[in-house]
CSV table of N, CA and C in Angstrom, one decimal:
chain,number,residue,atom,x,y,z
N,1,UNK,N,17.0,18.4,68.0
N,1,UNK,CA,16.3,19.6,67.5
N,1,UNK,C,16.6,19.9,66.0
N,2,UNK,N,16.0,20.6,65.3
N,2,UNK,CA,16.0,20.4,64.0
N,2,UNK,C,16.4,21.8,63.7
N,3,UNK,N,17.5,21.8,62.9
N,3,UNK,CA,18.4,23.6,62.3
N,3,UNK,C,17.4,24.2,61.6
N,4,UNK,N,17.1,25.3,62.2
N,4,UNK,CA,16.0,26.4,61.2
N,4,UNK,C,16.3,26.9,60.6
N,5,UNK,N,17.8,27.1,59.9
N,5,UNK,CA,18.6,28.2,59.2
N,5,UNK,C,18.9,26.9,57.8
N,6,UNK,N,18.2,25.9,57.5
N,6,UNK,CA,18.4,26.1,56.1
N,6,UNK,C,17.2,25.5,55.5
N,7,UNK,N,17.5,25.4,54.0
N,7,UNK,CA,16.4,25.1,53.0
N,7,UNK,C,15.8,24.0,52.7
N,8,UNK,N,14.4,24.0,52.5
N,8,UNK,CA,13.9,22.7,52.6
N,8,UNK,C,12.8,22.7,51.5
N,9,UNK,N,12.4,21.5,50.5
N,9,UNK,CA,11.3,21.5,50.0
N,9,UNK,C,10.2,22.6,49.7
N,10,UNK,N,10.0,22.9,48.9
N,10,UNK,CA,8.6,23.6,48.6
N,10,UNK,C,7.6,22.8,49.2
N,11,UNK,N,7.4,21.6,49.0
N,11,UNK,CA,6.1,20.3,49.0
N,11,UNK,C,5.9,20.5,50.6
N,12,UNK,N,7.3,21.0,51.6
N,12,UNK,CA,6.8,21.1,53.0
N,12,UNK,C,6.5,22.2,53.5
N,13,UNK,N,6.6,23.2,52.6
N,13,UNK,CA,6.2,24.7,52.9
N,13,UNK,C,4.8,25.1,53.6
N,14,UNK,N,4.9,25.6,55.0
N,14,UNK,CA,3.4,25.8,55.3
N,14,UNK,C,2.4,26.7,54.7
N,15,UNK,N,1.2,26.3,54.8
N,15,UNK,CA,0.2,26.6,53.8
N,15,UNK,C,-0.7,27.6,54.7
N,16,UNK,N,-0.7,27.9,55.4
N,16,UNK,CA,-1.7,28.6,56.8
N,16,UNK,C,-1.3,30.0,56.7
N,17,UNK,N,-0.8,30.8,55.7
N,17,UNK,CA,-0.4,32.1,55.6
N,17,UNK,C,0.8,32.9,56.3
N,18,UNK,N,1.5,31.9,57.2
N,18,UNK,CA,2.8,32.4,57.8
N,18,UNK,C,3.5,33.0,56.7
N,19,UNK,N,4.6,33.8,57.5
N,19,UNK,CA,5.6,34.2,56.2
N,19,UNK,C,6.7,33.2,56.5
N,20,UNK,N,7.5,32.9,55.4
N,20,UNK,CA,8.4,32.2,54.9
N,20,UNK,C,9.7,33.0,54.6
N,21,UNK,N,11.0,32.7,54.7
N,21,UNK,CA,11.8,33.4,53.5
N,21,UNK,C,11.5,32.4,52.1
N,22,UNK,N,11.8,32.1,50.9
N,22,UNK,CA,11.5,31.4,49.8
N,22,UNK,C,13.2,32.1,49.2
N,23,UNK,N,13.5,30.5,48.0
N,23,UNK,CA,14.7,31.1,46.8
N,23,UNK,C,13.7,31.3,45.8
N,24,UNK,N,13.8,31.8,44.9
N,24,UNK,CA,13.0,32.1,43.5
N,24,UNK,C,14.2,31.7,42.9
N,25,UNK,N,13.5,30.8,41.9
N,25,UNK,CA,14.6,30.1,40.8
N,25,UNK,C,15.4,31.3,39.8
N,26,UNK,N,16.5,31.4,39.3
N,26,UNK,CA,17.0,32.3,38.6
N,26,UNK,C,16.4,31.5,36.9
N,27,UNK,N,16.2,33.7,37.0
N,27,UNK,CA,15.6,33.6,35.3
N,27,UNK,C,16.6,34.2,34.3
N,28,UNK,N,16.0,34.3,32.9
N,28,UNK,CA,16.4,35.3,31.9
N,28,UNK,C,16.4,36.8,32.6
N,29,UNK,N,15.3,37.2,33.1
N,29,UNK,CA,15.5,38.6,33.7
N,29,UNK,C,16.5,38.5,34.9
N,30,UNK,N,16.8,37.2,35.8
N,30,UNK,CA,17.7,37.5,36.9
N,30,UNK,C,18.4,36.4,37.6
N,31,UNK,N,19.2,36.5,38.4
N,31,UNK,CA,19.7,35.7,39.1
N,31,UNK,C,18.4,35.4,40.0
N,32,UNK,N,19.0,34.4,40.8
N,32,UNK,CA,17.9,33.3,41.8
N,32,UNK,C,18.2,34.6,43.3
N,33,UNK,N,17.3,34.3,43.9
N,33,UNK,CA,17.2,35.1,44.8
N,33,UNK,C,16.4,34.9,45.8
N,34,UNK,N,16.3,35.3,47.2
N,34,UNK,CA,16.1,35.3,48.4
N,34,UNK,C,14.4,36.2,48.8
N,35,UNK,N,13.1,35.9,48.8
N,35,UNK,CA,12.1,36.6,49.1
N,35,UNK,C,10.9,36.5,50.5
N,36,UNK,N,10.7,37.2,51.1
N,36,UNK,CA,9.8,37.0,52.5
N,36,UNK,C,8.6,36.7,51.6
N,37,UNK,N,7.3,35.3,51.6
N,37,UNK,CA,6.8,35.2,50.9
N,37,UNK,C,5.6,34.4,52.3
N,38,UNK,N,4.3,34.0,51.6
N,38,UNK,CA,3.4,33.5,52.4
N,38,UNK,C,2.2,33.0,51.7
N,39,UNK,N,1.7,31.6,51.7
N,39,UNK,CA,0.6,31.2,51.0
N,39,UNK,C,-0.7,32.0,51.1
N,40,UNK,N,-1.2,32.4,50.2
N,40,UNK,CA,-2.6,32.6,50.1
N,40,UNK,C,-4.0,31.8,50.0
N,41,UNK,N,-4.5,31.7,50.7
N,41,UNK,CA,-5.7,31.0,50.0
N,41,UNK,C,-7.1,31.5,49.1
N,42,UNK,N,-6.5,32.8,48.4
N,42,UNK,CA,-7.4,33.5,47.4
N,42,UNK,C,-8.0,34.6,48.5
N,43,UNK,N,-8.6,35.2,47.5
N,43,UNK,CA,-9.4,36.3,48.0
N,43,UNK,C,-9.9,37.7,47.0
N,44,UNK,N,-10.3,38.6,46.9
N,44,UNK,CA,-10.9,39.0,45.5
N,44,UNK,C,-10.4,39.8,44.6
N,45,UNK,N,-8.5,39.5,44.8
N,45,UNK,CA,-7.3,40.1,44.3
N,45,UNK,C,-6.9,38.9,43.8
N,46,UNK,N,-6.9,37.4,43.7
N,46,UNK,CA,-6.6,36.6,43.3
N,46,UNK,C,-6.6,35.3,43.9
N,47,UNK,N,-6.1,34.3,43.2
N,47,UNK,CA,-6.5,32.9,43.7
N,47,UNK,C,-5.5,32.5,45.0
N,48,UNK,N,-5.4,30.8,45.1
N,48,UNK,CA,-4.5,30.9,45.6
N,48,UNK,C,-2.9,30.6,45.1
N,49,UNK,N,-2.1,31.2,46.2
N,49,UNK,CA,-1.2,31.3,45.4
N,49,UNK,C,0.4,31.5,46.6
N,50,UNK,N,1.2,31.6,46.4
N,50,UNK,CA,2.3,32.0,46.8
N,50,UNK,C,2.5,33.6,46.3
N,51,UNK,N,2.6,33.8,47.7
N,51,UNK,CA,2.6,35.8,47.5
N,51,UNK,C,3.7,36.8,48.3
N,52,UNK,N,4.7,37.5,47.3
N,52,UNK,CA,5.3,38.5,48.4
N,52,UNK,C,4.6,38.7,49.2
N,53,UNK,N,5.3,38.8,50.5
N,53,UNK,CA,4.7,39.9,51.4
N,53,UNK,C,5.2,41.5,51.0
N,54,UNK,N,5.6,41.7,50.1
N,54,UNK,CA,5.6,43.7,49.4
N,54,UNK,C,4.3,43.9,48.8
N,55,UNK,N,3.8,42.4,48.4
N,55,UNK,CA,2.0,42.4,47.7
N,55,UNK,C,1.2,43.1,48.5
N,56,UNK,N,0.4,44.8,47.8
N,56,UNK,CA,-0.9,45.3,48.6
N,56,UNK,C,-2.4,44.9,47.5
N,57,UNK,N,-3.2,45.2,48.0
N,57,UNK,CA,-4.3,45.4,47.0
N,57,UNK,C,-3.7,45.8,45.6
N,58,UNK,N,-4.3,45.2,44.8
N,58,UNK,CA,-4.4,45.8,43.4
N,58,UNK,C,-2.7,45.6,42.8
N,59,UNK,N,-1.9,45.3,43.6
N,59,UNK,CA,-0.4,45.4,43.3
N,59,UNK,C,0.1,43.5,44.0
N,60,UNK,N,-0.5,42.7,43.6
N,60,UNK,CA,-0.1,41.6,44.0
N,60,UNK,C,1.2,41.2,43.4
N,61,UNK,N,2.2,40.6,44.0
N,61,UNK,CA,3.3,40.0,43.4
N,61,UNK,C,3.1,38.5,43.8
N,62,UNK,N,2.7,37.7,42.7
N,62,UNK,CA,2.2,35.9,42.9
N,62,UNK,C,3.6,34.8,42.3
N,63,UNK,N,4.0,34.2,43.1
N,63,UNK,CA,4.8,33.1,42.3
N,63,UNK,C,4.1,31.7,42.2
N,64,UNK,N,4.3,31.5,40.7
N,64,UNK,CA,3.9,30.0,40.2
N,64,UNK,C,4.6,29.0,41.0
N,65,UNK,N,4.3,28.0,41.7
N,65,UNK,CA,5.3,26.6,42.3
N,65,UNK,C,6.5,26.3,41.4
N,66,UNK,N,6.6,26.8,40.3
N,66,UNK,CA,8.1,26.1,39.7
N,66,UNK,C,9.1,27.5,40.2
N,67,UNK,N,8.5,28.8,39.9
N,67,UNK,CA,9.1,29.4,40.5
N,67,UNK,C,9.9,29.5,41.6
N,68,UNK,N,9.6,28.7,42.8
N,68,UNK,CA,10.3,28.7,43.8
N,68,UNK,C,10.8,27.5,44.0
N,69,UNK,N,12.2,27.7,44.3
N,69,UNK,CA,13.1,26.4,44.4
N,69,UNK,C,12.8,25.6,46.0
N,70,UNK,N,12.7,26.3,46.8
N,70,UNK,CA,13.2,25.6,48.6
N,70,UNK,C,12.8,27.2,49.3
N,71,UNK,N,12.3,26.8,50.6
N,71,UNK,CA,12.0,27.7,51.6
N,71,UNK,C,13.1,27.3,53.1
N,72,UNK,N,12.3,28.3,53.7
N,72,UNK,CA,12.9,28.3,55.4
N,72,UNK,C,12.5,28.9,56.5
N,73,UNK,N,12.1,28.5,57.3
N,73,UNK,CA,11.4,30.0,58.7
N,73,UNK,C,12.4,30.8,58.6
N,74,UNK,N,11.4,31.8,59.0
N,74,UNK,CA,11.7,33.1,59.1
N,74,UNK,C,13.2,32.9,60.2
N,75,UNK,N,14.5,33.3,60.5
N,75,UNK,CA,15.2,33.4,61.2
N,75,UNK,C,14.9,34.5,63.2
N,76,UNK,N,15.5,34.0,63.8
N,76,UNK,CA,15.3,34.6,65.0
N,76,UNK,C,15.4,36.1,64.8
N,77,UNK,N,14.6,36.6,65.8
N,77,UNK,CA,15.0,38.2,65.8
N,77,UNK,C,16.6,38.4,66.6
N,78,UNK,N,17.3,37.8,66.9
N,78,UNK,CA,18.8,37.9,67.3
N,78,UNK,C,19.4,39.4,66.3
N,79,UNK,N,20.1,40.4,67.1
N,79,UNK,CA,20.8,41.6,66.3
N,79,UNK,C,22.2,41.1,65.5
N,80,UNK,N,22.7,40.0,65.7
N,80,UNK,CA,23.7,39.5,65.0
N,80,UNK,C,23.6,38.9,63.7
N,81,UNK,N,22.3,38.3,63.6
N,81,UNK,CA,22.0,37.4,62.5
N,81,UNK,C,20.5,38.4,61.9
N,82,UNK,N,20.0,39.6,61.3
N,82,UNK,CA,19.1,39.7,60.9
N,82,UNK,C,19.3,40.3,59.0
N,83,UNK,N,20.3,39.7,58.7
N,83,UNK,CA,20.8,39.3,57.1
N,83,UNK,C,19.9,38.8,56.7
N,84,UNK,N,18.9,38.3,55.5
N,84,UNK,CA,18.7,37.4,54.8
N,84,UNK,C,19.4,36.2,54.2
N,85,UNK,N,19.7,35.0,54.7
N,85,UNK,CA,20.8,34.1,54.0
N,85,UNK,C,20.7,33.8,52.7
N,86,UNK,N,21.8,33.4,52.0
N,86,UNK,CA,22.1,33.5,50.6
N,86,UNK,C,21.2,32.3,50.0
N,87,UNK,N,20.6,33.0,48.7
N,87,UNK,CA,19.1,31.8,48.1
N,87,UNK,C,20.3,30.5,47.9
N,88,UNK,N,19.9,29.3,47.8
N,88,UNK,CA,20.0,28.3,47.6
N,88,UNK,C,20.4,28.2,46.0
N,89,UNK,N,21.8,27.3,46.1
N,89,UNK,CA,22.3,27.3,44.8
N,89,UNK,C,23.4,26.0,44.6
N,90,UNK,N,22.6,25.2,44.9
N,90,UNK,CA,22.7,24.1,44.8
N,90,UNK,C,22.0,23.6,43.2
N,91,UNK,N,22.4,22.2,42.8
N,91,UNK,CA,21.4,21.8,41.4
N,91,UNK,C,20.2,21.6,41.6
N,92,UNK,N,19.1,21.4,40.9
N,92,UNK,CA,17.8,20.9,41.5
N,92,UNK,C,17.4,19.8,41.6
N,93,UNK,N,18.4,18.2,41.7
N,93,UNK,CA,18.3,17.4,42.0
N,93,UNK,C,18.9,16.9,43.4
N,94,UNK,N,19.5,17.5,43.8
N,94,UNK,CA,20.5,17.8,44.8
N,94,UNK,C,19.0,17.6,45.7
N,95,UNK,N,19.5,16.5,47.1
N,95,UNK,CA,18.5,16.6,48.1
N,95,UNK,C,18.5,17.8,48.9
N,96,UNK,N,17.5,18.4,49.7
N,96,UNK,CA,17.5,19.9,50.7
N,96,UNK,C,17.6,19.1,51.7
N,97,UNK,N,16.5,17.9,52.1
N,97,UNK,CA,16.2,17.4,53.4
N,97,UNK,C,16.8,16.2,53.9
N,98,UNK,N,17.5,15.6,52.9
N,98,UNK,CA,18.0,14.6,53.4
N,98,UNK,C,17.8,13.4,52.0
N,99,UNK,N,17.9,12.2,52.3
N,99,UNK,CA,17.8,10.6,51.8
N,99,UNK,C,16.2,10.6,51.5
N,100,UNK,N,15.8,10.8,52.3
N,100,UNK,CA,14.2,10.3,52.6
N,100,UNK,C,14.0,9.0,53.7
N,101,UNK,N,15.0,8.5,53.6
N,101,UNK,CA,15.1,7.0,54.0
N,101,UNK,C,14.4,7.2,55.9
C-alpha cells in the first residue's frame, strides 16, 4: 500500500478539483510553505489554474505551476495527526517519487 503522508510530483497532482495540501516554493517575500490547494478548471473569476481553498469570488488566490514545488492527500481525520506536515525542503532535483525505474 502506498504512504499518503509524503510529497510527490506536481505532474501527478489530481486535476478533478479535490483539495490537495501543496509546498509553495520559497520566495523574496517568504519562506516555502505548506497550502490546502485544488485545480480549477476556469470559471468567470478566472482560468484554469491552481487555487487556494481561502479563494472566494472576486478574492482568488491562483498559483502559477513553478510556484508549487510537490503535493500530497489531504491526511486522515485521526485527532493525533491533524497538523499540517512541514513543506518540502529538499533541492529541486532531488527525486519525491522515487528512480522512475
Amino acid at each position: 500500500m502506498e504512504a499518503l503522508d509524503r510529497w510527490r510530483h506536481m505532474r501527478s497532482a489530481p486535476r478533478d478539483g479535490s483539495r490537495i495540501l501543496v509546498t509553495i516554493r520559497a520566495t523574496e517575500q517568504g519562506p516555502g510553505a505548506v497550502d490546502l490547494a485544488y485545480w480549477s478548471k476556469g470559471d468567470q473569476y478566472g482560468g484554469e489554474a491552481w487555487r487556494s481553498s481561502d479563494s472566494a469570488p472576486g478574492r482568488i488566490i491562483e498559483y502559477a505551476e513553478p510556484e508549487l514545488k510537490c503535493w500530497m492527500p489531504l491526511p486522515s481525520a485521526e485527532l493525533d495527526s491533524l497538523a499540517f506536515p512541514a513543506p518540502w525542503k529538499g533541492k529541486d532535483d532531488e527525486e519525491l517519487d522515487g528512480s522512475g525505474i
